[in-house]
Coordinates of C-alpha atoms in Angstrom, one line a residue:
Chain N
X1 CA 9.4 -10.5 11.9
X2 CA 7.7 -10.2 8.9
X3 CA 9.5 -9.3 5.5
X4 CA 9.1 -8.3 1.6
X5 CA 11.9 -8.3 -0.6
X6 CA 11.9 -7.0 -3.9
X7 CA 15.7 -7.4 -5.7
X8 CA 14.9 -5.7 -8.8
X9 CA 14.9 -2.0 -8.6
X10 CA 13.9 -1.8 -12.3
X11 CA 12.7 -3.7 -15.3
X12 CA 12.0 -2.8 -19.4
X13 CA 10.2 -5.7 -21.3
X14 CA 8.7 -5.1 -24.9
X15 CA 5.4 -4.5 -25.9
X16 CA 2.9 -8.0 -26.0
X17 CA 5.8 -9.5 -24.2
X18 CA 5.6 -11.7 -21.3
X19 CA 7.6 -10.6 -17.6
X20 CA 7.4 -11.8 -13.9
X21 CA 8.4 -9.4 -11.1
X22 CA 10.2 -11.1 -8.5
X23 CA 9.0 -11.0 -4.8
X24 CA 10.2 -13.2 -1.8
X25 CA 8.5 -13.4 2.0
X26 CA 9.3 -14.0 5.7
X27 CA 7.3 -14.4 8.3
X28 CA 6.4 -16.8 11.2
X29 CA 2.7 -16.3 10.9
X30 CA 0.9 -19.7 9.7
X31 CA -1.6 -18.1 7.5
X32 CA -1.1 -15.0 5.6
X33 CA -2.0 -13.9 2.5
X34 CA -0.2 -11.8 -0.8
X35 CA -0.3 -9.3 -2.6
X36 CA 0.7 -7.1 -5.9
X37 CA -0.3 -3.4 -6.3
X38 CA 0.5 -1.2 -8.7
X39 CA 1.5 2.8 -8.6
X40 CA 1.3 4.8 -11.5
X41 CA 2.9 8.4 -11.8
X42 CA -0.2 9.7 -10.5
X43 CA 0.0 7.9 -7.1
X44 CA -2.9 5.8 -6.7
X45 CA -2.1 1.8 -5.4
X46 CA -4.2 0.1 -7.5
X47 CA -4.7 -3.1 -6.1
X48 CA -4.2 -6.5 -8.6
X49 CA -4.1 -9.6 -7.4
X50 CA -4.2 -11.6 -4.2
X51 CA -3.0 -15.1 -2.9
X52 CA -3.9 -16.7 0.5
X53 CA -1.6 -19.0 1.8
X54 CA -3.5 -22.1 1.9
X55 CA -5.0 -21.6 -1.8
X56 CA -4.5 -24.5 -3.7
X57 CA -4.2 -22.8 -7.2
X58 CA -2.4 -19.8 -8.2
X59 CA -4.3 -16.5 -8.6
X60 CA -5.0 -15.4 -11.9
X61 CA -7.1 -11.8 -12.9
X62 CA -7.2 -11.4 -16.7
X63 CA -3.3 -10.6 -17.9
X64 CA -2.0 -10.8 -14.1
X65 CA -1.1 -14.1 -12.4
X66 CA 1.0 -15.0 -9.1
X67 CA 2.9 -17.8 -9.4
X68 CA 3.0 -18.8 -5.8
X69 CA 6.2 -21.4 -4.3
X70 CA 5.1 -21.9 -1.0
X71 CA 8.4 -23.6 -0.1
X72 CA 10.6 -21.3 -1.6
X73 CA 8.5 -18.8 -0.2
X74 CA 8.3 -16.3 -3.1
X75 CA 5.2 -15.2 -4.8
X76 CA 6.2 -13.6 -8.6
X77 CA 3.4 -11.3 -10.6
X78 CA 3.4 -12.5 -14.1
X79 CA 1.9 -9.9 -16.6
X80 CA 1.3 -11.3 -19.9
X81 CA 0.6 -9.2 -23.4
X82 CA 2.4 -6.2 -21.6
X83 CA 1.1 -3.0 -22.9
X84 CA 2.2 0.4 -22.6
X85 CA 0.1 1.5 -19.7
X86 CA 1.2 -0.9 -17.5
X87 CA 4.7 1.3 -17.1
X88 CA 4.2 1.8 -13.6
X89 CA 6.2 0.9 -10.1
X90 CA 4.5 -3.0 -8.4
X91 CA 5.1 -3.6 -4.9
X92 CA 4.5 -7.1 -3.5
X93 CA 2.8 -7.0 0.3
X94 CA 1.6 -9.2 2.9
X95 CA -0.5 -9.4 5.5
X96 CA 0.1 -12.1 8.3
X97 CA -2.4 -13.6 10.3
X98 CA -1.9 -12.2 13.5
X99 CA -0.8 -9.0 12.6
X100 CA -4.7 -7.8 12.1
X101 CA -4.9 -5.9 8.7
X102 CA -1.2 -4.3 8.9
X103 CA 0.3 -4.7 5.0
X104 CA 3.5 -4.7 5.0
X105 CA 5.2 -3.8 1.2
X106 CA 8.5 -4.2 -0.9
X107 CA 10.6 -1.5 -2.0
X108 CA 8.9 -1.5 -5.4
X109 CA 10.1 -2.6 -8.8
X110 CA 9.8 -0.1 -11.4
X111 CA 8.8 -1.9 -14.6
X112 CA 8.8 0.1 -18.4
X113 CA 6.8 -1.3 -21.2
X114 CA 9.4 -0.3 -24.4
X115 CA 7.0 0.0 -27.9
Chain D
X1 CA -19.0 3.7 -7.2
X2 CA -16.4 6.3 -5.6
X3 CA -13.6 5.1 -4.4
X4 CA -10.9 6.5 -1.5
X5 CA -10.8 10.1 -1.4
X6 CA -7.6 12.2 -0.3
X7 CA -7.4 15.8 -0.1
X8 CA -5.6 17.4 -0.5
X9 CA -3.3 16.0 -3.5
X10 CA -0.6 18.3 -2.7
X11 CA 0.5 20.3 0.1
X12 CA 3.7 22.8 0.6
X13 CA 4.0 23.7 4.4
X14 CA 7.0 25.9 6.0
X15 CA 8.7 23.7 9.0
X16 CA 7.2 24.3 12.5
X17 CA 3.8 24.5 10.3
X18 CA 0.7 23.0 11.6
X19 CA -0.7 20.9 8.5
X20 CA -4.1 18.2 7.8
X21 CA -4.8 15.6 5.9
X22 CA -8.4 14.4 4.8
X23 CA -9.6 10.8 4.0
X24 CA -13.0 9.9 2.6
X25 CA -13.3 6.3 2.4
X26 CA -15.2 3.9 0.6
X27 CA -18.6 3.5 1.8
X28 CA -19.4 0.8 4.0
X29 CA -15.5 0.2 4.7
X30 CA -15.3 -0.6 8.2
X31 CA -11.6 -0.6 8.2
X32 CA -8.9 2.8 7.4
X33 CA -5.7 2.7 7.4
X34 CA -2.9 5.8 7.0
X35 CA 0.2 4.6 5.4
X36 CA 3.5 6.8 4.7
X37 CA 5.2 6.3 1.6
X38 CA 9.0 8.2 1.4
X39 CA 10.3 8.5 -2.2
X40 CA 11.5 5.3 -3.7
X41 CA 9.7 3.0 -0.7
X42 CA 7.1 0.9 0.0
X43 CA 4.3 2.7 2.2
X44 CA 4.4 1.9 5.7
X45 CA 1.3 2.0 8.5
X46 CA 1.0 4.7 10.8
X47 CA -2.3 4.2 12.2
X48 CA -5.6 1.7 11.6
X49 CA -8.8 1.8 12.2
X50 CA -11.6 -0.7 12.8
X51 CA -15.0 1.7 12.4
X52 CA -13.9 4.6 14.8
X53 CA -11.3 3.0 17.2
X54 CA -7.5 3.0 16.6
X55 CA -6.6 -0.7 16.7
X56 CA -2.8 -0.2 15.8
X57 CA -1.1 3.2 16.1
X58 CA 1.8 1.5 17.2
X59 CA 4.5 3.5 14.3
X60 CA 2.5 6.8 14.9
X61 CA 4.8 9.4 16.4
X62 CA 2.9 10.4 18.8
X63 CA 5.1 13.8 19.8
X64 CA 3.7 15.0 16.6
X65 CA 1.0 13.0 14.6
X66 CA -2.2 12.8 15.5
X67 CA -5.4 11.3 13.6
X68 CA -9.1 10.8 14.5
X69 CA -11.7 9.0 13.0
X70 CA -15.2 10.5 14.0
X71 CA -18.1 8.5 13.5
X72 CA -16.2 6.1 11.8
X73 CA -16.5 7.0 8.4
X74 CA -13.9 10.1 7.7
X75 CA -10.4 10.2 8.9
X76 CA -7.8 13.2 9.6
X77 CA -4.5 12.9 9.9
X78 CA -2.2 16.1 11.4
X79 CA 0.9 16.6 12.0
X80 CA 2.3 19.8 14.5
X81 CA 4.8 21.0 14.1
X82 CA 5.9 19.3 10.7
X83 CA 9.5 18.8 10.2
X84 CA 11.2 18.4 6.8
X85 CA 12.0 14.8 7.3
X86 CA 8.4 14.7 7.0
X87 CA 7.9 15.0 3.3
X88 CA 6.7 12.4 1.9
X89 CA 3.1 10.9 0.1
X90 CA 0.2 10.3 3.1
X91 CA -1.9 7.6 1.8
X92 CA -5.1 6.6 3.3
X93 CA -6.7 3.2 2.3
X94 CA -9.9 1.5 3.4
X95 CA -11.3 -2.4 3.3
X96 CA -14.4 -3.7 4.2
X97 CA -13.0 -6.1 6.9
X98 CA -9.1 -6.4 8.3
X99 CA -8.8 -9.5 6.1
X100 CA -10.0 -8.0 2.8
X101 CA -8.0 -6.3 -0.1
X102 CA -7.1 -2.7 1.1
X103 CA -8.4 0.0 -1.5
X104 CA -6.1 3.2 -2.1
X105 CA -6.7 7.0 -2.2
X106 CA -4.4 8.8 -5.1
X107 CA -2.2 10.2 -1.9
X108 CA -1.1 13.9 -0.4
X109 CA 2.5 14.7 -1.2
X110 CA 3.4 16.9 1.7
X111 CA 6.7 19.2 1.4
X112 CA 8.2 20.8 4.4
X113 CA 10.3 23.6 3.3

């Protein structure tokens, strides 16, 4: 079975301040790859960032990163700079190998950008 | 360049109404997918697409939920009768291949009253 868990319901973090959103994995599938979206109040998943399991390097896209523990089997976004429009809910997906294009998602962590 | 399109954004149906949802996806996409999203969750599949055959409809309720795919390039989704446990945000996504990043329409909130 295949699994996303996301502990942390909500988060604040100040203005040009650093914070990483937590996201752990299960799944039995040998390859598989990550992901992070974001939902704003208006709805929209707006996709981020992604991270195959066999890349050597951690994803980075401009303030975003993943930081990707294989063994520990977690895969955290890390926005730096935060500004006030990134006040939004992140989920954490994945998509195994063998389940064909199926994402499975998190239960979302709601993060607020304080000014 | 456009990206998914969902109509419409919102929808208030009576229980035992029939209601539609519409899905425009990005051009060239080869792959849809319908996710449901209940408040507070993470969306979940109902149905995917590769071009115009269902590939995975396996947590579609079939009793009531029904979605086609003509010509591969727009999707509908329908529910009859809708029931109020079925309120919730229909999103519809598209990707150019199965193993590519899935792009997101802005959702329909349905609410069965």
């Amino acid at each position: 079975a295949q699994k996303i868990t996301q502990t942390q319901p909500g988060m604040f973090v100040q203005e040009k301040e650093a914070v990483t959103l937590d996201c752990t994995y299960d799944t039995s599938d040998p390859s598989y790859g990550l992901f992070w979206y974001k939902q704003p109040s208006s709805g929209e998943m707006i996709f981020l960032i992604y991270q195959g399991s066999y890349d050597q390097q951690n994803a980075t896209e401009g303030r975003y990163s993943l930081n990707f523990q294989k063994a520990r089997k977690s895969a955290n976004l890390v926005i730096s700079a935060s500004q006030l429009g990134d006040s939004a809910m992140y989920f954490c997906a994945m998509r195994g190998y063998n389940q064909g294009g199926k994402l499975i998602f998190g239960q979302g962590t709601e993060l607020s950008v304080k000014p | 360049e456009a990206g998914v399109v969902q109509s419409p954004r919102y929808k208030i149906i009576e229980k035992k109404q029939p209601v539609a949802f519409w899905c425009n996806p990005i051009s060239g996409h080869n792959t849809l997918y319908w996710y449901l999203q209940n408040l507070g969750q993470g969306p979940e599949l109902l149905i995917r697409y590769e071009n115009e055959e269902a590939v995975d409809d396996s947590q579609l309720p079939k009793d009531r939920f029904s979605a086609e795919r003509l010509k591969g390039v727009d999707s509908t989704l329908k529910i009859q009768p809708a029931e109020l446990g079925d309120s919730a945000v229909y999103l519809c996504a598209s990707s150019l291949t199965r193993s590519t990043e899935a792009f997101f329409g802005q959702g329909t909130r349905l609410t069965v009253v």
